[in-house]
Coordinates of C-alpha atoms in Angstrom, one line a residue:
M1 CA -26.0 -98.5 213.0
D2 CA -27.5 -95.5 211.1
P3 CA -25.8 -94.5 207.8
P4 CA -23.8 -91.3 207.8
A5 CA -25.7 -88.2 206.8
P6 CA -25.0 -86.9 203.3
G7 CA -23.3 -83.6 202.7
P8 CA -25.1 -80.5 201.5
V9 CA -26.8 -80.4 198.1
G10 CA -24.1 -80.0 195.4
T11 CA -21.4 -81.7 197.3
E12 CA -20.1 -85.3 197.4
A13 CA -21.9 -87.4 199.9
T14 CA -20.0 -89.5 202.5
S15 CA -21.8 -92.7 201.5
C16 CA -22.6 -94.0 198.1
Q17 CA -26.1 -95.2 197.3
P18 CA -27.4 -97.1 194.3
P19 CA -28.1 -94.9 191.2
T20 CA -31.3 -93.7 189.6
Q21 CA -32.0 -93.1 186.0
L22 CA -30.8 -89.9 184.5
T23 CA -31.8 -88.1 181.4
V24 CA -30.4 -85.0 179.7
T25 CA -32.6 -82.0 179.3
G26 CA -32.6 -78.2 179.4
K27 CA -30.4 -75.5 177.7
R28 CA -28.2 -73.0 179.5
K29 CA -27.9 -69.4 178.6
A30 CA -25.2 -68.2 180.9
T31 CA -21.5 -69.2 180.5
C32 CA -20.0 -71.8 182.7
D33 CA -17.5 -69.4 184.1
E34 CA -20.3 -67.1 185.3
A35 CA -22.7 -69.8 186.5
Y36 CA -20.6 -72.3 188.2
T37 CA -17.4 -72.6 190.3
T38 CA -14.1 -73.7 188.8
A39 CA -13.9 -77.5 188.2
D40 CA -11.2 -79.7 189.6
N41 CA -8.8 -80.1 186.6
A42 CA -6.9 -82.9 188.3
A43 CA -8.7 -85.9 186.7
T44 CA -8.7 -89.1 188.6
S45 CA -10.0 -92.5 187.6
R46 CA -11.3 -94.6 190.5
N47 CA -13.7 -97.4 190.8
I48 CA -17.3 -96.4 191.4
T49 CA -19.2 -98.5 193.9
G50 CA -22.6 -98.3 195.6
S51 CA -24.9 -100.2 197.9
T52 CA -27.8 -102.2 196.7
D53 CA -30.8 -101.0 198.5
T54 CA -32.0 -98.1 200.7
G55 CA -35.0 -97.8 203.0
D56 CA -37.9 -95.6 202.0
N57 CA -37.3 -93.3 205.0
R58 CA -33.6 -92.6 204.2
L59 CA -32.3 -89.5 202.4
N60 CA -31.2 -90.9 199.0
V61 CA -27.9 -89.7 197.6
G62 CA -26.4 -91.0 194.4
S63 CA -22.8 -91.8 193.8
D64 CA -20.7 -88.7 192.8
M65 CA -18.6 -88.7 189.7
Q66 CA -15.0 -89.4 190.7
R67 CA -13.6 -88.0 187.5
R68 CA -14.4 -84.4 186.8
S69 CA -12.6 -83.4 183.6
F70 CA -12.2 -85.0 180.2
S71 CA -10.2 -84.2 177.0
S72 CA -13.2 -84.8 174.7
W73 CA -16.8 -85.8 174.7
Q74 CA -15.7 -89.3 173.5
A75 CA -13.6 -89.7 176.6
C76 CA -16.5 -88.5 178.7
E77 CA -18.9 -91.0 177.1
A78 CA -16.4 -93.8 177.6
Y79 CA -16.3 -93.0 181.3
L80 CA -20.1 -92.6 181.5
S81 CA -20.6 -96.0 180.0
E82 CA -19.1 -97.4 183.2
Y83 CA -20.9 -94.8 185.4
E84 CA -24.3 -95.6 183.7
G85 CA -24.2 -99.0 185.4
L86 CA -24.9 -97.1 188.6
T87 CA -26.6 -93.8 187.5
F88 CA -28.5 -94.9 184.4
Q89 CA -28.0 -91.8 182.2
V90 CA -29.9 -91.1 179.0
M91 CA -29.0 -88.1 176.8
A92 CA -31.7 -85.9 175.4
K93 CA -31.6 -82.1 174.7
V94 CA -28.2 -80.5 174.6
Q95 CA -26.7 -77.1 173.6
T96 CA -24.4 -77.5 170.5
A97 CA -21.2 -75.6 170.0
V98 CA -22.8 -73.8 167.0
A99 CA -25.6 -72.4 169.2
R100 CA -23.1 -71.4 171.9
N101 CA -20.9 -69.5 169.3
K102 CA -24.0 -67.7 168.0
A103 CA -24.8 -66.6 171.6
I104 CA -21.2 -65.3 172.0
D105 CA -21.5 -63.3 168.8
C106 CA -24.9 -61.8 169.7
E107 CA -23.6 -60.7 173.1
N108 CA -20.4 -59.3 171.8
S109 CA -18.6 -61.3 174.5
S110 CA -14.8 -61.6 174.7
A111 CA -15.1 -65.3 175.4
R112 CA -13.3 -67.6 173.0
L113 CA -15.5 -69.5 170.4
I114 CA -16.0 -73.2 171.1
P115 CA -14.2 -75.3 168.4
L116 CA -16.8 -77.0 166.2
E117 CA -15.2 -80.4 166.7
W118 CA -16.5 -80.4 170.2
K119 CA -20.0 -80.5 168.7
F120 CA -21.7 -80.0 172.1
Y121 CA -21.1 -77.1 174.4
A122 CA -22.9 -78.4 177.5
K123 CA -25.1 -81.3 178.6
T124 CA -27.4 -81.4 181.6
Y125 CA -28.1 -84.8 183.1
E126 CA -31.1 -84.9 185.3
C127 CA -33.0 -87.7 187.1
T128 CA -35.6 -89.5 185.2
H129 CA -38.1 -88.6 187.9
A130 CA -37.5 -84.9 187.3
G131 CA -40.4 -82.6 186.3
I132 CA -44.0 -82.4 187.3
Y133 CA -46.7 -84.6 185.7
Q134 CA -49.0 -82.7 183.4
A135 CA -52.4 -84.3 183.1
R136 CA -53.8 -84.3 179.5
G137 CA -57.1 -85.9 180.2
E138 CA -60.4 -84.5 181.3
G139 CA -60.1 -85.8 184.9
K140 CA -62.6 -88.7 184.5
R141 CA -59.9 -91.3 185.1
S142 CA -57.0 -89.6 186.7
R143 CA -53.6 -91.3 186.5
Q144 CA -52.5 -92.9 189.7
E145 CA -48.8 -93.2 189.1
S146 CA -46.3 -91.2 187.2
R147 CA -42.5 -91.2 186.8
A148 CA -42.4 -87.4 187.1
L149 CA -41.7 -86.7 190.9
D150 CA -40.1 -83.3 190.6
C151 CA -36.7 -84.8 191.6
K152 CA -33.9 -82.1 191.6
A153 CA -30.9 -84.5 191.2
Q154 CA -28.7 -83.5 188.3
F155 CA -25.2 -82.8 187.1
I156 CA -23.8 -80.6 184.4
L157 CA -20.9 -81.0 182.0
C158 CA -19.5 -78.0 180.1
V159 CA -16.7 -77.2 177.7
R160 CA -14.3 -74.7 179.2
C161 CA -11.1 -72.9 178.3
N162 CA -8.1 -73.6 180.5
G163 CA -6.5 -70.3 181.3
Q164 CA -3.1 -71.7 181.8
N165 CA -2.5 -73.3 178.4
G166 CA -5.5 -72.1 176.5
E167 CA -6.8 -75.6 175.7
F168 CA -10.5 -76.5 175.9
T169 CA -11.4 -79.3 178.4
L170 CA -14.7 -80.9 179.4
C171 CA -15.5 -80.3 183.1
V172 CA -18.2 -81.4 185.5
T173 CA -19.3 -78.0 186.8
K174 CA -22.2 -78.8 189.1
T175 CA -23.6 -81.9 190.9
T176 CA -26.8 -82.3 192.8
L177 CA -27.2 -85.9 193.8
V178 CA -29.9 -85.8 196.5
H179 CA -33.1 -87.5 195.3
N180 CA -36.6 -87.2 196.8
H181 CA -37.4 -90.9 196.2
A182 CA -36.1 -94.2 197.3
L183 CA -33.2 -95.8 195.4
S184 CA -33.1 -99.5 195.0
L185 CA -31.5 -102.1 192.8
R186 CA -34.9 -103.6 191.9
T187 CA -36.3 -100.3 190.7
F188 CA -33.1 -99.7 188.6
Q189 CA -33.3 -103.1 186.9
H190 CA -36.8 -102.4 185.7
Y191 CA -36.2 -99.2 183.9
P192 CA -36.7 -99.7 180.2
S193 CA -33.1 -98.9 179.2
T194 CA -31.8 -101.3 181.8
R195 CA -34.2 -104.0 180.7
L196 CA -33.1 -103.7 177.1
A197 CA -29.3 -103.6 177.7
I198 CA -29.1 -106.9 175.9
P199 CA -25.5 -108.1 175.0
N200 CA -24.6 -107.9 171.3
E201 CA -24.0 -111.7 171.0
V202 CA -27.5 -112.4 172.3
M203 CA -29.0 -109.8 169.9
D204 CA -27.3 -111.4 167.0
T205 CA -29.0 -114.7 167.8
V206 CA -32.3 -113.0 168.4
D207 CA -32.0 -111.5 164.9
V208 CA -31.5 -114.9 163.4
L209 CA -34.5 -116.3 165.3
Q210 CA -36.7 -113.4 164.3
R211 CA -35.8 -113.7 160.6
S212 CA -36.6 -117.5 160.8
G213 CA -40.1 -116.8 162.0
E214 CA -39.8 -117.5 165.7
K215 CA -42.6 -116.1 167.8
S216 CA -42.1 -113.5 170.5
K217 CA -42.5 -115.9 173.4
R218 CA -39.6 -118.0 172.1
L219 CA -37.5 -114.8 171.7
L220 CA -38.4 -113.7 175.3
K221 CA -37.4 -117.1 176.7
Y222 CA -34.1 -117.1 174.9
I223 CA -33.2 -113.6 176.1
R224 CA -34.1 -114.4 179.7
E225 CA -32.0 -117.6 179.6
N226 CA -28.9 -116.0 178.1
S227 CA -28.8 -112.6 179.8
S228 CA -29.5 -110.9 183.1
C229 CA -32.0 -108.4 181.5
K230 CA -35.5 -108.3 183.0
V231 CA -37.3 -108.1 179.7
V232 CA -41.0 -108.4 179.4
G233 CA -43.3 -109.4 176.6
R234 CA -43.9 -105.8 175.4
D235 CA -40.2 -105.2 175.2
V236 CA -39.8 -108.1 172.8
H237 CA -42.8 -106.9 170.7
N238 CA -41.3 -103.5 170.4
L239 CA -37.8 -104.9 169.6
V240 CA -39.2 -107.0 166.8
A241 CA -41.1 -104.0 165.4
R242 CA -37.9 -101.9 165.4
R243 CA -35.9 -104.7 163.7
K244 CA -38.5 -105.0 160.9
A245 CA -38.5 -101.3 160.4
S246 CA -34.7 -101.2 160.1
E247 CA -34.7 -104.0 157.6
S248 CA -37.1 -102.2 155.3
G249 CA -34.8 -99.2 155.4
S250 CA -35.8 -95.8 154.0
S251 CA -37.7 -97.1 151.0
T252 CA -41.3 -96.0 150.6
V253 CA -44.3 -98.3 150.4
A254 CA -44.5 -97.7 146.7
D255 CA -40.9 -98.8 146.2
R256 CA -41.4 -102.0 148.2
L257 CA -44.6 -102.7 146.3
H258 CA -42.9 -102.2 143.0
K259 CA -40.1 -104.5 144.0
W260 CA -42.6 -107.2 145.1
V261 CA -44.5 -107.0 141.8
A262 CA -41.2 -107.4 139.9
E263 CA -40.3 -110.5 141.9
F264 CA -43.8 -111.9 141.5
A265 CA -43.7 -111.4 137.7
N266 CA -40.5 -113.4 137.4
E267 CA -42.3 -116.6 138.4
P268 CA -43.2 -118.7 135.4
G269 CA -46.8 -118.2 134.3
N270 CA -47.4 -115.2 136.6
I271 CA -48.3 -111.7 135.2
G272 CA -47.6 -108.5 137.1
R273 CA -48.2 -105.0 135.8
V274 CA -47.5 -101.6 137.5
F275 CA -49.3 -98.5 136.3
V276 CA -49.3 -95.0 137.8
S277 CA -51.9 -95.7 140.5
T278 CA -52.7 -99.4 139.9
V279 CA -50.8 -102.7 140.5
T280 CA -52.3 -105.8 139.1
E281 CA -51.1 -109.4 139.7
K282 CA -52.4 -112.8 138.4
T283 CA -50.9 -116.2 138.9
R284 CA -51.0 -119.0 136.4
A285 CA -53.5 -120.9 138.5
M286 CA -55.9 -117.9 138.4
R287 CA -55.7 -117.8 134.6
E288 CA -56.5 -121.5 134.4
M289 CA -59.4 -121.1 136.8
F290 CA -61.0 -118.3 134.7
K291 CA -60.4 -120.3 131.5
R292 CA -62.4 -123.2 132.9
F293 CA -65.3 -121.2 134.5
P294 CA -65.7 -117.8 132.7
E295 CA -69.5 -117.6 132.8
V296 CA -69.9 -115.8 136.2
L297 CA -67.6 -112.9 137.1
L298 CA -67.7 -111.0 140.4
I299 CA -65.8 -107.7 140.9
D300 CA -65.3 -106.3 144.4
V301 CA -63.3 -103.6 146.1
T302 CA -62.0 -104.0 149.7
H303 CA -61.4 -100.7 151.6
G304 CA -58.5 -99.8 153.9
T305 CA -56.5 -103.0 153.5
N306 CA -53.4 -101.6 155.4
V307 CA -51.9 -98.5 157.0
S308 CA -51.2 -97.0 153.6
K309 CA -55.0 -97.2 152.8
Y310 CA -54.6 -99.0 149.6
K311 CA -57.7 -100.7 148.1
V312 CA -57.8 -104.2 146.6
F313 CA -59.8 -104.5 143.4
S314 CA -60.5 -108.2 143.1
F315 CA -62.0 -110.4 140.3
M316 CA -63.7 -113.6 141.2
T317 CA -65.3 -116.5 139.4
H318 CA -67.5 -119.5 140.5
D319 CA -66.1 -123.0 140.2
A320 CA -68.0 -126.2 139.7
F321 CA -68.9 -126.3 143.3
G322 CA -70.3 -122.8 143.4
H323 CA -67.4 -121.5 145.4
G324 CA -65.8 -118.2 144.6
Q325 CA -62.2 -118.3 143.3
Y326 CA -59.9 -115.2 142.8
V327 CA -58.7 -114.8 139.2
Q328 CA -57.0 -111.4 139.6
H329 CA -56.0 -108.8 142.2
A330 CA -55.4 -105.1 141.6
V331 CA -54.0 -102.9 144.3
V332 CA -55.3 -99.4 143.6
Q333 CA -54.6 -96.1 145.2
N334 CA -58.1 -94.7 144.7
E335 CA -61.4 -95.7 143.4
G336 CA -61.4 -93.2 140.5
Y337 CA -63.0 -94.3 137.2
E338 CA -59.6 -94.3 135.3
T339 CA -57.9 -96.3 138.0
L340 CA -60.5 -99.1 138.0
L341 CA -60.8 -99.0 134.3
T342 CA -57.1 -99.7 134.0
A343 CA -57.5 -102.9 136.1
I344 CA -60.4 -104.0 134.0
E345 CA -58.5 -103.5 130.7
T346 CA -55.6 -105.4 132.1
F347 CA -57.9 -108.3 133.0
K348 CA -59.3 -108.3 129.4
K349 CA -55.9 -108.3 127.9
H350 CA -54.6 -111.4 129.7
N351 CA -57.9 -113.3 129.7
P352 CA -59.1 -113.8 126.1
D353 CA -62.1 -115.8 127.4
W354 CA -63.6 -112.7 129.0
T355 CA -66.0 -112.6 126.0
K356 CA -67.7 -115.7 127.4
V357 CA -68.8 -113.9 130.6
V358 CA -72.6 -114.3 130.9
I359 CA -73.2 -112.6 134.3
D360 CA -71.0 -109.9 135.8
R361 CA -71.6 -108.3 139.1
L362 CA -69.8 -105.2 140.4
H363 CA -70.3 -104.9 144.2
R364 CA -69.4 -101.3 144.7
D365 CA -70.6 -99.2 141.8
E366 CA -72.8 -100.1 138.8
R367 CA -71.2 -97.3 136.6
F368 CA -68.1 -99.5 136.0
E369 CA -70.1 -102.3 134.4
D370 CA -69.5 -100.7 131.0
G371 CA -65.9 -101.6 131.4
V372 CA -66.6 -105.3 131.4
S373 CA -69.6 -105.4 129.1

């Protein structure tokens, strides 16, 4: 038996189909009263259901919103949290109440200003497959697949003034739920936002495992066993990266480096110093090593050690077996003469046996040999 044909675009269909992902985009210039018809103020709250799969040859129509007016954006978001299970909505660009009030003032309109507590004036939710793919390459390896399919499915919510009591309400002013692509449960489950809808209790355990040093494969296995999310390895890798970034907070690299040196210097026998552009550190074992073998000293600079482009200015000596052993590290911001000379002077200060050096070798630049001679 063939399914019933959907209604015209912009109306509620007679049959519900599984949802597709929606994102918010766009900005409206016209008022809701001028652009759209009056919304139904009688809000009803009914269960939203949909089928699981549709054939590729069918006209795909998403489930319409059963509730069409709300008292606040918070109430709307609470309703959409249930609706997202079928329509997969993600908010992006919106028009704020401040921008709307500026437009009213510029146009000298008689419309009432939107109260600032609403924060947003309108939101447009459109299908994640909306838009046309814009190629940025040179055409040598054209992209075969793209999410942008120029889908026209969307719905719009707008803050409006009720003429009867003068109160502002949030209304669904327009719905267009006909899609130009197939809708299926399998496709919906593999959208990134659906894959990463991990329950809070599972995420709490993942945080503990991640802090204890568990590898990504272990985290991936745990998430799959304790949730219905279809996560992949790349999702776990990105999740761990975001968690580490949130743990570091808003502190800069310099702040974290300064904190690390302070903790390092608190260890018995260790020495840590922070200058304007140089950070030096030396353990007790390094000092003992140079005290025993001070004859040969090698100085080297390593470039681009991390994303912050710091350089490591290292001092090495040769042990009894002829192997190189580090005796001091200096993290420097640049290779200027003053910066490197500061590291050398620090080495001399904390190694009285530097006068016993017979051979010194500077790998990068001979002009700094005067600092250790």
